[in-house]
Short mmCIF file of C-alpha atoms in Angstrom, two decimals:
data_model
loop_
_atom_site.label_atom_id
_atom_site.label_comp_id
_atom_site.label_asym_id
_atom_site.label_seq_id
_atom_site.Cartn_x
_atom_site.Cartn_y
_atom_site.Cartn_z
CA MET A 184 0.53 -10.99 26.25
CA ASN A 185 0.57 -8.98 22.72
CA ILE A 186 -2.71 -7.26 21.80
CA ALA A 187 -3.40 -5.38 19.07
CA VAL A 188 -6.01 -2.97 18.10
CA ALA A 189 -7.74 -2.69 14.62
CA SER A 190 -10.96 -2.00 13.60
CA GLY A 191 -11.91 -2.02 9.63
CA LYS A 192 -13.34 1.13 8.86
CA GLY A 193 -10.88 4.48 9.47
CA GLY A 194 -11.59 7.09 12.63
CA THR A 195 -13.64 4.69 15.48
CA GLY A 196 -11.05 5.20 17.59
CA LYS A 197 -8.32 2.17 17.73
CA THR A 198 -5.62 5.35 19.43
CA THR A 199 -7.12 6.24 21.40
CA ILE A 200 -7.76 2.83 22.57
CA ALA A 201 -4.59 1.51 22.29
CA ILE A 202 -3.74 4.50 24.13
CA ASN A 203 -5.30 4.58 26.70
CA MET A 204 -5.26 0.68 27.63
CA ALA A 205 -1.74 1.48 27.36
CA LEU A 206 -1.46 3.93 29.86
CA SER A 207 -3.58 2.25 32.68
CA LEU A 208 -1.49 -0.68 32.19
CA GLY A 209 1.85 -1.54 34.04
CA ASN A 210 4.33 -2.06 32.48
CA VAL A 211 4.02 -1.94 28.86
CA GLN A 212 5.36 -1.40 25.78
CA LEU A 213 2.93 0.67 22.72
CA LEU A 214 3.40 0.33 18.35
CA ASP A 215 2.01 2.45 16.98
CA CYS A 216 1.75 0.25 13.46
CA ASP A 217 -0.01 3.14 11.56
CA VAL A 218 3.73 3.49 8.87
CA GLU A 219 1.50 5.59 6.87
CA GLU A 220 -0.22 8.24 9.67
CA PRO A 221 1.27 7.29 12.78
CA ASN A 222 -0.15 9.78 15.07
CA ALA A 223 -0.47 7.74 18.56
CA ASN A 224 2.50 10.58 19.79
CA ILE A 225 0.03 13.01 19.78
CA PHE A 226 -1.63 11.90 22.54
CA LEU A 227 1.63 11.37 24.24
CA ASN A 228 4.68 13.56 23.34
CA ALA A 229 6.75 11.04 23.86
CA LYS A 230 10.28 12.67 22.60
CA MET A 231 11.38 9.98 20.13
CA GLU A 232 15.17 9.30 21.37
CA LYS A 233 16.60 6.83 18.58
CA SER A 234 15.64 6.53 14.83
CA GLU A 235 17.07 3.74 12.75
CA ASP A 236 16.28 3.57 8.95
CA VAL A 237 14.10 1.09 7.54
CA THR A 238 15.66 -0.18 4.43
CA ILE A 239 15.24 -2.34 1.04
CA MET A 240 16.99 -4.51 -1.27
CA ILE A 241 16.85 -2.52 -4.84
CA PRO A 242 19.07 -4.18 -7.63
CA GLU A 243 21.59 -2.27 -9.24
CA ILE A 244 23.09 -3.29 -12.96
CA ASP A 245 26.67 -3.29 -13.62
CA GLU A 246 26.38 -2.54 -17.62
CA GLU A 247 30.10 -3.40 -18.22
CA LYS A 248 28.63 -6.99 -17.58
CA CYS A 249 25.07 -7.17 -19.12
CA ASP A 250 24.42 -8.09 -22.33
CA TYR A 251 21.30 -7.19 -22.20
CA CYS A 252 19.36 -10.46 -22.22
CA ASP A 253 16.59 -9.46 -21.07
CA LYS A 254 16.18 -12.13 -18.42
CA CYS A 255 15.59 -10.27 -15.51
CA SER A 256 12.84 -7.94 -16.62
CA GLU A 257 11.37 -10.88 -18.19
CA PHE A 258 10.92 -12.44 -14.46
CA CYS A 259 10.10 -8.82 -13.00
CA MET A 260 5.97 -9.49 -12.00
CA TYR A 261 6.48 -5.97 -10.84
CA ASN A 262 7.65 -4.50 -14.39
CA ALA A 263 10.46 -3.40 -11.64
CA LEU A 264 13.21 -3.55 -14.45
CA ALA A 265 13.51 -2.82 -18.26
CA VAL A 266 15.27 -3.65 -20.47
CA VAL A 267 16.18 -1.98 -23.84
CA PRO A 268 18.77 -2.15 -26.62
CA SER A 269 21.89 -1.64 -24.39
CA LYS A 270 20.15 0.18 -21.29
CA VAL A 271 18.95 -1.19 -18.13
CA LEU A 272 16.19 1.00 -16.46
CA VAL A 273 15.63 0.01 -12.41
CA PHE A 274 12.12 1.60 -11.18
CA PRO A 275 13.60 1.33 -7.50
CA GLU A 276 9.57 2.37 -6.38
CA LEU A 277 7.83 -0.97 -7.67
CA CYS A 278 10.43 -3.61 -6.50
CA HIS A 279 9.15 -5.72 -4.35
CA SER A 280 13.60 -7.21 -3.27
CA CYS A 281 12.20 -10.30 -4.32
CA GLY A 282 16.02 -11.08 -5.76
CA GLY A 283 15.30 -12.89 -8.24
CA CYS A 284 16.47 -10.81 -10.87
CA LYS A 285 20.12 -11.48 -9.24
CA LEU A 286 19.26 -15.42 -9.54
CA VAL A 287 18.05 -15.38 -12.91
CA CYS A 288 21.18 -12.92 -13.92
CA PRO A 289 23.39 -15.72 -16.57
CA LYS A 290 26.44 -12.85 -16.53
CA ASP A 291 26.64 -12.03 -12.53
CA ALA A 292 25.58 -8.55 -13.37
CA ILE A 293 23.36 -8.12 -10.95
CA SER A 294 23.90 -6.88 -7.36
CA TYR A 295 22.14 -5.06 -4.52
CA ARG A 296 21.69 -2.17 -2.40
CA GLU A 297 20.22 -0.55 0.07
CA ARG A 298 17.47 1.67 -0.17
CA ALA A 299 15.68 3.57 2.83
CA ILE A 300 11.64 3.98 2.48
CA GLY A 301 11.00 4.72 5.78
CA ARG A 302 12.35 4.91 9.90
CA ILE A 303 11.03 3.74 12.83
CA GLU A 304 11.40 6.03 16.13
CA HIS A 305 11.70 4.92 20.04
CA GLY A 306 11.29 7.08 22.63
CA TYR A 307 9.42 7.02 26.22
CA ALA A 308 6.78 8.61 27.78
CA LYS A 309 4.56 8.14 30.90
CA GLY A 310 7.29 5.03 31.74
CA LEU A 311 5.60 3.61 28.18
CA ASP A 312 8.07 2.38 25.51
CA PHE A 313 6.95 3.26 22.41
CA TYR A 314 7.73 3.41 18.63
CA HIS A 315 6.34 3.55 15.81
CA GLY A 316 7.10 3.79 12.16
CA ILE A 317 7.30 6.26 9.32
CA LEU A 318 7.14 5.38 5.69
CA ASN A 319 8.08 7.92 3.60
CA VAL A 320 6.07 10.33 1.31
CA GLY A 321 5.77 8.55 -2.07
CA GLU A 322 6.81 5.08 -1.37
CA ALA A 323 3.98 1.90 -1.43
CA MET A 324 5.39 -0.66 0.81
CA ALA A 325 4.25 -0.51 4.24
CA LEU A 326 5.15 -3.59 5.23
CA PRO A 327 9.12 -3.69 5.44
CA VAL A 328 7.99 -0.86 7.86
CA ILE A 329 5.59 -3.36 9.76
CA LYS A 330 8.13 -5.98 10.48
CA ALA A 331 11.20 -3.28 11.26
CA LEU A 332 8.83 -1.98 13.30
CA LYS A 333 7.64 -5.37 15.06
CA LYS A 334 11.39 -7.16 15.42
CA LYS A 335 11.72 -4.70 18.42
CA VAL A 336 8.19 -6.46 20.49
CA ASN A 337 9.45 -7.32 23.69
CA ASN A 338 7.34 -9.89 25.08
CA SER A 339 8.36 -9.19 29.10
CA LYS A 340 6.54 -6.70 28.72
CA GLU A 341 2.86 -6.11 28.18
CA VAL A 342 2.54 -5.06 23.48
CA ILE A 343 0.04 -2.84 22.52
CA LEU A 344 -0.15 -2.80 18.79
CA ASP A 345 -2.17 0.05 17.32
CA ALA A 346 -2.82 -1.16 13.72
CA PRO A 347 -3.58 0.68 10.77
CA PRO A 348 -7.10 1.02 9.61
CA GLY A 349 -8.02 -1.12 6.69
CA THR A 350 -8.15 -5.34 5.84
CA SER A 351 -5.46 -5.40 3.72
CA CYS A 352 -1.65 -6.26 3.85
CA PRO A 353 0.20 -4.25 6.78
CA VAL A 354 -3.15 -4.98 8.81
CA ILE A 355 -2.63 -8.82 8.29
CA GLU A 356 1.54 -7.89 9.09
CA THR A 357 0.39 -6.28 12.11
CA ILE A 358 -2.43 -8.53 14.56
CA ARG A 359 -0.53 -11.72 13.00
CA GLY A 360 0.76 -13.75 15.60
CA SER A 361 -0.83 -11.34 18.39
CA ASP A 362 -2.59 -13.04 21.55
CA TYR A 363 -5.94 -11.12 21.01
CA CYS A 364 -6.74 -8.69 19.18
CA ILE A 365 -9.85 -6.05 20.36
CA LEU A 366 -11.79 -4.73 16.95
CA VAL A 367 -13.02 -0.93 17.40
CA THR A 368 -15.76 0.27 16.16
CA GLU A 369 -18.46 2.36 16.27
CA PRO A 370 -22.41 1.79 16.08
CA THR A 371 -23.15 2.50 12.66
CA PRO A 372 -23.74 1.51 9.31
CA PHE A 373 -20.24 1.77 8.24
CA GLY A 374 -18.86 0.43 11.31
CA LEU A 375 -20.45 -2.89 11.34
CA HIS A 376 -20.09 -2.66 7.79
CA ASP A 377 -16.14 -2.61 7.86
CA LEU A 378 -16.56 -5.02 11.28
CA LYS A 379 -17.56 -7.52 9.24
CA LEU A 380 -14.88 -7.56 7.55
CA ALA A 381 -12.75 -6.88 9.84
CA VAL A 382 -13.88 -10.11 11.67
CA GLU A 383 -12.71 -12.50 8.26
CA VAL A 384 -9.95 -11.70 8.43
CA VAL A 385 -9.25 -11.96 12.50
CA LYS A 386 -10.87 -15.67 12.26
CA HIS A 387 -8.75 -16.52 9.04
CA LEU A 388 -5.54 -16.00 11.06
CA TYR A 389 -7.52 -17.68 14.27
CA ILE A 390 -6.26 -15.07 16.53
CA PRO A 391 -9.03 -15.08 19.36
CA PHE A 392 -10.83 -10.93 19.12
CA GLY A 393 -13.73 -8.90 20.31
CA VAL A 394 -15.47 -5.69 20.23
CA ILE A 395 -15.11 -2.39 21.51
CA ILE A 396 -17.59 -0.37 20.32
CA ASN A 397 -16.99 3.14 21.75
CA ARG A 398 -19.07 6.47 20.52
CA ASP A 399 -21.57 4.54 22.01
CA GLY A 400 -25.51 5.75 21.77
CA VAL A 401 -25.19 7.14 18.44
CA GLY A 402 -26.09 5.30 14.90
CA ASP A 403 -28.61 2.39 16.04
CA LYS A 404 -28.42 -1.03 17.60
CA LYS A 405 -27.19 -3.31 14.56
CA VAL A 406 -23.58 -3.77 15.95
CA GLU A 407 -24.54 -4.68 19.03
CA LEU A 408 -27.45 -7.46 17.58
CA HIS A 409 -24.75 -8.67 14.90
CA CYS A 410 -22.38 -9.06 17.60
CA ARG A 411 -25.13 -11.35 19.68
CA ASN A 412 -26.25 -12.95 16.64
CA GLU A 413 -22.34 -14.25 15.86
CA LYS A 414 -21.59 -15.12 19.11
CA ILE A 415 -18.34 -11.87 19.94
CA PRO A 416 -17.92 -10.67 23.21
CA ILE A 417 -18.51 -7.15 23.39
CA LEU A 418 -15.58 -5.91 25.65
CA MET A 419 -16.33 -2.56 26.00
CA LYS A 420 -18.69 -0.10 25.47
CA ILE A 421 -17.61 4.15 25.49
CA PRO A 422 -20.21 6.14 25.39
CA HIS A 423 -20.40 9.10 23.12
CA SER A 424 -19.53 11.86 25.84
CA GLU A 425 -18.62 15.47 25.29
CA GLU A 426 -16.00 14.78 27.44
CA ILE A 427 -14.22 12.05 25.86
CA ALA A 428 -14.70 13.86 22.91
CA GLN A 429 -13.04 17.36 24.25
CA LEU A 430 -10.40 15.61 26.10
CA TYR A 431 -9.37 13.87 22.30
CA SER A 432 -9.66 16.93 20.31
CA LYS A 433 -6.74 18.65 22.20
CA GLY A 434 -4.69 15.37 22.04
CA ILE A 435 -5.11 14.27 25.83
CA PRO A 436 -5.75 10.38 27.00
CA PHE A 437 -9.36 10.57 28.36
CA VAL A 438 -7.50 8.30 31.31
CA ASN A 439 -5.15 10.86 32.88
CA GLU A 440 -8.20 13.15 32.82
CA ILE A 441 -11.04 10.61 34.29
CA SER A 442 -9.47 7.94 36.33
CA VAL A 443 -12.41 5.81 36.71
CA TRP A 444 -11.70 4.35 32.92
CA ARG A 445 -7.86 3.19 33.87
CA GLU A 446 -10.46 1.00 36.46
CA GLU A 447 -12.13 0.13 33.40
CA PHE A 448 -9.33 -1.10 30.86
CA ILE A 449 -7.30 -2.37 33.54
CA LYS A 450 -10.90 -4.75 33.79
CA LEU A 451 -10.86 -5.36 30.29
CA TYR A 452 -7.23 -6.51 30.16
CA LYS A 453 -7.79 -9.16 33.02
CA GLN A 454 -10.80 -10.20 30.67
CA ILE A 455 -8.68 -10.51 27.76
CA GLN A 456 -6.25 -13.13 29.56
CA GLY A 457 -9.31 -14.68 30.87
CA GLU A 458 -10.58 -15.16 27.59
CA ILE A 459 -7.45 -16.68 26.32
CA GLU A 460 -6.87 -18.41 28.93
CA ARG A 461 -10.48 -20.55 28.14
CA MET B 164 10.40 3.00 -41.44
CA LYS B 165 8.20 1.35 -38.71
CA ILE B 166 5.54 3.35 -35.92
CA GLY B 167 3.92 1.57 -32.87
CA ILE B 168 0.09 2.60 -32.72
CA SER B 169 -2.07 2.03 -29.45
CA SER B 170 -4.92 0.69 -30.46
CA THR B 171 -8.70 -0.37 -29.49
CA GLY B 172 -8.60 -3.29 -32.50
CA LYS B 173 -6.22 -4.91 -34.88
CA ASP B 174 -6.60 -3.59 -38.04
CA LEU B 175 -6.07 0.13 -39.57
CA ASN B 176 -9.96 1.09 -39.17
CA ALA B 177 -9.10 0.72 -35.31
CA GLN B 178 -9.55 3.78 -33.03
CA VAL B 179 -6.32 4.86 -31.03
CA ASP B 180 -6.53 3.97 -27.65
CA PRO B 181 -5.90 6.88 -25.43
CA ARG B 182 -4.08 5.56 -22.69
CA PHE B 183 -0.53 3.88 -23.95
CA GLY B 184 0.35 0.87 -20.75
CA ARG B 185 -3.11 0.25 -20.03
CA CYS B 186 -4.13 -0.28 -24.53
CA GLN B 187 -6.11 -3.21 -26.16
CA TYR B 188 -3.51 -3.87 -28.16
CA PHE B 189 -0.90 -1.79 -30.09
CA LEU B 190 -0.49 -1.85 -34.20
CA ILE B 191 3.19 -1.75 -35.80
CA VAL B 192 2.47 -0.25 -38.56
CA ASP B 193 5.39 0.19 -42.02
CA ILE B 194 4.37 3.99 -42.61
CA ASP B 195 6.04 3.59 -46.57
CA THR B 196 3.62 0.29 -47.18
CA MET B 197 1.26 0.63 -44.69
CA ASN B 198 1.69 -3.27 -44.03
CA PHE B 199 1.40 -4.02 -40.45
CA GLU B 200 0.98 -5.93 -37.49
CA SER B 201 -1.25 -6.61 -35.30
CA ILE B 202 0.29 -6.96 -30.83
CA SER B 203 -2.00 -7.86 -27.77
CA ASN B 204 -0.71 -5.60 -24.93
CA GLU B 205 -0.10 -8.15 -22.35
CA SER B 206 0.66 -5.49 -19.86
CA ALA B 207 -3.07 -4.26 -19.77
CA MET B 208 -4.39 -6.55 -16.87
CA ALA B 209 -0.78 -6.35 -15.40
CA SER B 210 -1.06 -4.67 -11.25
CA GLY B 211 1.68 -2.16 -11.34
CA GLY B 212 4.48 -0.99 -14.24
CA ALA B 213 1.89 -1.61 -17.15
CA GLY B 214 3.73 1.27 -18.85
CA ILE B 215 7.07 -0.25 -18.47
CA GLN B 216 6.72 -3.61 -19.72
CA ALA B 217 4.29 -2.01 -22.88
CA ALA B 218 7.06 0.62 -24.19
CA GLN B 219 9.34 -2.85 -23.58
CA THR B 220 6.90 -5.08 -26.23
CA VAL B 221 7.19 -1.76 -28.59
CA ALA B 222 11.02 -1.54 -28.55
CA LYS B 223 10.65 -4.99 -29.22
CA ALA B 224 9.55 -4.78 -32.78
CA GLY B 225 11.87 -2.66 -33.86
CA ILE B 226 9.46 0.90 -33.69
CA LYS B 227 10.92 4.78 -34.45
CA ALA B 228 8.06 6.12 -32.83
CA VAL B 229 5.13 5.63 -30.98
CA ILE B 230 1.94 7.39 -31.47
CA THR B 231 -0.46 7.73 -28.33
CA GLY B 232 -3.06 9.81 -26.46
CA ASN B 233 -1.06 10.05 -23.14
CA ILE B 234 1.38 8.33 -21.57
CA GLY B 235 2.86 8.32 -18.42
CA PRO B 236 6.44 8.98 -16.36
CA ASN B 237 7.69 5.39 -16.35
CA ALA B 238 7.03 4.44 -19.82
CA PHE B 239 8.24 7.38 -21.69
CA GLN B 240 11.14 7.16 -19.46
CA THR B 241 11.56 3.61 -21.29
CA LEU B 242 10.60 4.61 -24.92
CA SER B 243 12.87 7.76 -24.33
CA ALA B 244 16.41 5.04 -23.58
CA ALA B 245 15.28 2.92 -26.26
CA ALA B 246 15.22 6.26 -28.77
CA VAL B 247 11.88 5.55 -29.59
CA LYS B 248 9.71 9.01 -30.53
CA ILE B 249 6.34 9.58 -28.64
CA PHE B 250 3.61 11.13 -30.13
CA THR B 251 0.92 12.10 -27.81
CA GLY B 252 -2.67 13.85 -28.51
CA ALA B 253 -3.57 10.93 -31.54
CA SER B 254 -7.08 10.38 -31.51
CA GLY B 255 -9.74 8.73 -34.52
CA THR B 256 -8.64 5.54 -36.52
CA ILE B 257 -5.12 4.47 -37.00
CA LYS B 258 -5.03 5.16 -40.14
CA GLU B 259 -6.35 9.05 -39.66
CA ALA B 260 -3.18 9.09 -37.03
CA VAL B 261 -0.55 7.67 -39.42
CA GLU B 262 -1.28 10.64 -41.88
CA LYS B 263 -1.29 12.90 -39.40
CA TYR B 264 1.89 10.65 -38.87
CA LYS B 265 2.75 11.72 -41.99
CA LYS B 266 1.83 14.89 -42.77
CA GLY B 267 3.97 16.09 -39.47
CA GLU B 268 0.93 17.28 -37.90
CA LEU B 269 1.79 15.39 -34.47
CA LYS B 270 3.65 16.90 -32.24
CA GLU B 271 6.31 15.46 -30.71
CA THR B 272 5.63 15.11 -26.45
CA GLU B 273 9.53 15.90 -24.64
CA ALA B 274 7.85 14.74 -21.25
CA ALA B 275 5.21 13.00 -19.30
CA SER B 276 1.48 13.96 -20.91
CA VAL B 277 0.09 12.00 -17.35
CA SER B 278 0.78 10.96 -14.64
CA SER B 279 0.86 7.14 -13.22
CA HIS B 280 -2.18 5.04 -12.70
CA PHE B 281 -3.77 7.35 -15.27
CA GLY B 282 -5.14 4.59 -17.08
CA MET B 283 -6.58 2.66 -14.80
CA GLY B 284 -9.01 4.79 -14.76
CA GLY B 285 -11.56 4.57 -11.54
CA MET B 286 -11.08 0.55 -11.73
CA ASP B 287 -9.28 1.18 -8.06
CA ARG B 288 -11.18 3.41 -5.54
CA ASP B 289 -7.49 2.99 -3.73
CA PHE B 290 -5.49 2.54 -6.58
CA GLY B 291 -2.64 4.70 -4.91
CA ARG B 292 -2.74 2.73 -1.30
CA GLY B 293 -3.47 -0.51 -3.03
CA ARG B 294 0.23 -2.43 -3.61
CA ASN B 295 0.56 -3.31 -0.20
CA LEU B 296 1.51 -6.96 -1.37
#
């Protein structure tokens, strides 16, 4: 089974849920897809042994063949190419690697070269098969790194994907194709606001989903009421407890110290399995 | 000699637009005759690379210099490659800016005066992370 953990709002506890669930189950592959700030490994301390670059293709101009006709820059909707008299400029950070400039060039003056925008790393920790992606500082496009990560998905394992916050392309790319999506929220007006946005996304992608309320006890009851009214299953509530908060503050997954939670996550997994089969 | 000026309107009495890539219009002014034409800046609403596109537009008009308020790094690079001189810090009407230019009161810029995305203002609070498509 392939489960994505997403949220809408940042800081609700996606990584906490993903890690604690991963550590409670056996035969798990965990992918940290929040490539702009991959921090799951703070909980795991996996020694990352393998690293591979993620590259995108960007155009290179053969100035011998180019006659500065301007077709490439006219074509490029991202303005990654500029043609001025007797010079073509390439702005690599704007290029989306669509390949269109090469197609429209009448002089065959455009070739492509690889440019690294990030990397993915792999390691093992506590029996977990763990991957994370890292987008280089200054890069605008997270998707190629997330796509490279998802190529590593091993469907013979229980796959857990830790998604970035928000509702834009990196989130969609992460959760797309998952069997189930857990939406983590907190019981506050902010949590509810962004939860509603996240629900729209998963519905649009036809992914079955349920909600985990983290820090239950703070805020108000509006998240719960909303879920009840909309018939969204509340899968689990994690109390706003000092013990859990303290473990978090030290980077310790709470299932390692409070073993009843391990059972809770196994139950959660079985419940999700049931939801999917239903 | 022709120069290009970022403008909020279509004639010489319009105000200089302080933004280069996302200005409304460019006025192309022949400083010897004061004849002019206005070009609508199609890159004003571009999702990215507005400065690059605007720089190509004005460079094609055959100008030798650009007068504007501020300029970003990509537009600066593109105009420099096109051998167009850049004068920033201009304000007031187009006519006033041209007069100042003629008197040599505007200073030529050697580098970008603002960082990327400057002209996008507060339109999009997340613009730095938004180009993920």
